[in-house]
PDB file of C-alpha atoms in Angstrom:
ATOM      1  CA  MET A   1      -2.139  29.949 -48.777  1.00 48.00           C
ATOM      2  CA  PRO A   2      -3.347  30.226 -52.478  1.00 52.00           C
ATOM      3  CA  HIS A   3      -4.638  33.799 -53.623  1.00 55.00           C
ATOM      4  CA  GLY A   4      -8.097  34.656 -52.911  1.00 55.00           C
ATOM      5  CA  ALA A   5      -8.439  31.491 -50.642  1.00 52.00           C
ATOM      6  CA  ARG A   6     -10.059  32.064 -47.144  1.00 57.00           C
ATOM      7  CA  PRO A   7      -8.979  30.642 -44.187  1.00 53.00           C
ATOM      8  CA  VAL A   8     -11.514  28.008 -42.986  1.00 47.00           C
ATOM      9  CA  ALA A   9     -12.031  26.964 -39.244  1.00 46.00           C
ATOM     10  CA  VAL A  10     -11.664  23.746 -37.981  1.00 44.00           C
ATOM     11  CA  GLU A  11     -12.905  22.329 -34.658  1.00 47.00           C
ATOM     12  CA  ALA A  12     -10.185  20.136 -33.425  1.00 49.00           C
ATOM     13  CA  HIS A  13     -12.404  18.020 -31.087  1.00 50.00           C
ATOM     14  CA  PRO A  14     -16.298  17.953 -31.513  1.00 55.00           C
ATOM     15  CA  ALA A  15     -18.330  18.780 -28.489  1.00 58.00           C
ATOM     16  CA  HIS A  16     -19.657  15.321 -28.685  1.00 62.00           C
ATOM     17  CA  SER A  17     -16.843  13.273 -29.261  1.00 60.00           C
ATOM     18  CA  PRO A  18     -14.172  12.498 -26.126  1.00 61.00           C
ATOM     19  CA  ILE A  19     -10.487  13.577 -26.474  1.00 72.00           C
ATOM     20  CA  ALA A  20      -9.313   9.977 -25.418  1.00 82.00           C
ATOM     21  CA  TYR A  21     -10.595   6.603 -25.130  1.00 88.00           C
ATOM     22  CA  ARG A  22      -8.713   4.398 -22.676  1.00 91.00           C
ATOM     23  CA  VAL A  23      -8.268   0.701 -24.163  1.00 94.00           C
ATOM     24  CA  PRO A  24     -10.058  -0.884 -21.705  1.00 96.00           C
ATOM     25  CA  TRP A  25      -8.410  -4.306 -22.359  1.00 97.00           C
ATOM     26  CA  GLN A  26      -5.603  -6.086 -20.453  1.00 97.00           C
ATOM     27  CA  ILE A  27      -3.641  -9.085 -21.720  1.00 96.00           C
ATOM     28  CA  ASP A  28      -2.095 -11.803 -19.593  1.00 97.00           C
ATOM     29  CA  ARG A  29       0.709 -13.371 -21.187  1.00 94.00           C
ATOM     30  CA  SER A  30       1.868 -15.288 -18.057  1.00 96.00           C
ATOM     31  CA  ARG A  31       0.681 -18.800 -19.858  1.00 96.00           C
ATOM     32  CA  ALA A  32       2.285 -18.246 -23.262  1.00 94.00           C
ATOM     33  CA  PRO A  33       1.303 -19.835 -25.735  1.00 96.00           C
ATOM     34  CA  TRP A  34      -2.065 -19.282 -24.080  1.00 97.00           C
ATOM     35  CA  TYR A  35      -2.942 -15.690 -23.791  1.00 97.00           C
ATOM     36  CA  THR A  36      -6.186 -14.251 -21.846  1.00 97.00           C
ATOM     37  CA  LEU A  37      -7.880 -10.987 -22.560  1.00 96.00           C
ATOM     38  CA  HIS A  38      -9.685  -9.380 -19.925  1.00 97.00           C
ATOM     39  CA  ASN A  39     -12.203  -6.647 -20.482  1.00 98.00           C
ATOM     40  CA  ALA A  40     -10.952  -4.241 -17.599  1.00 98.00           C
ATOM     41  CA  GLY A  41     -12.972  -1.215 -18.663  1.00 96.00           C
ATOM     42  CA  ASP A  42     -16.725  -0.294 -17.715  1.00 96.00           C
ATOM     43  CA  GLU A  43     -18.272  -0.746 -20.931  1.00 96.00           C
ATOM     44  CA  THR A  44     -19.329  -3.689 -23.230  1.00 97.00           C
ATOM     45  CA  ALA A  45     -17.334  -4.373 -26.003  1.00 97.00           C
ATOM     46  CA  HIS A  46     -19.315  -5.271 -29.018  1.00 97.00           C
ATOM     47  CA  GLY A  47     -18.656  -7.526 -32.141  1.00 96.00           C
ATOM     48  CA  VAL A  48     -15.149  -8.266 -30.620  1.00 96.00           C
ATOM     49  CA  HIS A  49     -12.854 -10.000 -33.507  1.00 95.00           C
ATOM     50  CA  LEU A  50      -9.303 -11.168 -33.221  1.00 96.00           C
ATOM     51  CA  SER A  51      -7.155 -11.507 -36.183  1.00 96.00           C
ATOM     52  CA  LEU A  52      -3.395 -12.733 -36.518  1.00 96.00           C
ATOM     53  CA  PHE A  53      -1.210 -11.062 -39.201  1.00 96.00           C
ATOM     54  CA  GLY A  54       2.239 -13.090 -39.968  1.00 95.00           C
ATOM     55  CA  ASP A  55       3.541 -16.645 -39.604  1.00 93.00           C
ATOM     56  CA  GLY A  56       1.641 -18.194 -37.171  1.00 94.00           C
ATOM     57  CA  ARG A  57      -1.757 -19.654 -36.350  1.00 95.00           C
ATOM     58  CA  LEU A  58      -4.869 -18.334 -33.710  1.00 94.00           C
ATOM     59  CA  LEU A  59      -7.022 -20.252 -32.021  1.00 94.00           C
ATOM     60  CA  TRP A  60     -10.206 -18.704 -30.165  1.00 92.00           C
ATOM     61  CA  GLN A  61     -13.860 -18.600 -30.009  1.00 88.00           C
ATOM     62  CA  PRO A  62     -15.200 -15.502 -31.615  1.00 84.00           C
ATOM     63  CA  LEU A  63     -17.440 -13.544 -29.271  1.00 82.00           C
ATOM     64  CA  LEU A  64     -20.156 -11.127 -29.961  1.00 86.00           C
ATOM     65  CA  ARG A  65     -19.755  -9.154 -26.497  1.00 94.00           C
ATOM     66  CA  VAL A  66     -17.283  -8.901 -23.920  1.00 97.00           C
ATOM     67  CA  GLU A  67     -18.647  -7.647 -20.735  1.00 97.00           C
ATOM     68  CA  PRO A  68     -16.788  -5.588 -18.452  1.00 98.00           C
ATOM     69  CA  GLY A  69     -14.787  -8.107 -16.122  1.00 97.00           C
ATOM     70  CA  GLU A  70     -15.219 -10.766 -18.467  1.00 97.00           C
ATOM     71  CA  HIS A  71     -12.410 -12.324 -20.679  1.00 95.00           C
ATOM     72  CA  LEU A  72     -11.564 -13.851 -23.743  1.00 93.00           C
ATOM     73  CA  ALA A  73      -9.227 -16.629 -24.268  1.00 95.00           C
ATOM     74  CA  PHE A  74      -6.899 -17.703 -27.225  1.00 96.00           C
ATOM     75  CA  VAL A  75      -3.771 -19.839 -28.175  1.00 97.00           C
ATOM     76  CA  LEU A  76      -1.375 -18.442 -30.587  1.00 97.00           C
ATOM     77  CA  ARG A  77       0.960 -21.027 -32.067  1.00 96.00           C
ATOM     78  CA  ALA A  78       3.879 -19.523 -33.830  1.00 95.00           C
ATOM     79  CA  ASP A  79       7.907 -20.464 -34.044  1.00 94.00           C
ATOM     80  CA  ASP A  80       8.690 -17.120 -32.686  1.00 95.00           C
ATOM     81  CA  PRO A  81       5.701 -14.893 -32.081  1.00 93.00           C
ATOM     82  CA  ALA A  82       7.870 -11.815 -30.906  1.00 92.00           C
ATOM     83  CA  ARG A  83       9.423 -11.673 -34.581  1.00 94.00           C
ATOM     84  CA  ASP A  84       6.679 -13.239 -37.005  1.00 93.00           C
ATOM     85  CA  CYS A  85       3.487 -12.306 -36.004  1.00 95.00           C
ATOM     86  CA  VAL A  86       1.201  -9.341 -34.600  1.00 96.00           C
ATOM     87  CA  ALA A  87      -2.555  -9.784 -33.458  1.00 96.00           C
ATOM     88  CA  VAL A  88      -5.472  -6.983 -33.953  1.00 97.00           C
ATOM     89  CA  LEU A  89      -8.404  -6.780 -31.629  1.00 96.00           C
ATOM     90  CA  ARG A  90     -11.304  -5.204 -32.948  1.00 96.00           C
ATOM     91  CA  TRP A  91     -14.544  -3.882 -31.098  1.00 96.00           C
ATOM     92  CA  PHE A  92     -17.001  -1.451 -30.903  1.00 96.00           C
ATOM     93  CA  ARG A  93     -18.529   0.852 -28.488  1.00 95.00           C
ATOM     94  CA  ALA A  94     -22.165   1.341 -27.649  1.00 93.00           C
ATOM     95  CA  GLY A  95     -22.578   4.069 -29.940  1.00 92.00           C
ATOM     96  CA  GLY A  96     -20.765   2.226 -32.919  1.00 94.00           C
ATOM     97  CA  GLU A  97     -17.715   3.293 -32.623  1.00 94.00           C
ATOM     98  CA  GLU A  98     -14.991   0.850 -34.153  1.00 95.00           C
ATOM     99  CA  TYR A  99     -11.887   0.498 -32.379  1.00 96.00           C
ATOM    100  CA  LEU A 100      -8.951  -1.252 -33.293  1.00 96.00           C
ATOM    101  CA  TRP A 101      -5.722  -2.315 -30.744  1.00 96.00           C
ATOM    102  CA  ARG A 102      -2.588  -3.896 -31.666  1.00 96.00           C
ATOM    103  CA  ILE A 103      -0.997  -7.164 -29.686  1.00 95.00           C
ATOM    104  CA  ALA A 104       2.828  -7.522 -29.954  1.00 93.00           C
ATOM    105  CA  PHE A 105       4.309 -10.848 -28.436  1.00 90.00           C
TER     106      PHE A 105
END
């Protein structure tokens, strides 16, 4: 610490923020290249968006919201998805917090 600097207390986890949030999604890979993402949580996911990075093509219908128990289906066309691409699922909780989940194939 530089001379004359004062230590500052930092609250690691504000009282209004949860320490952890379990990803509510489960993915069914059994029918590849057809995949299904299930909202297995107890909250509605808002602004749901799926992006693909790498050498492949993603086919899906964008949804503004996915209720608990509902699902999102998509098709991934790629020569070698496990090596060539990764998907990122983006959604918002009711309070406006944004979340991203990386999906490997």
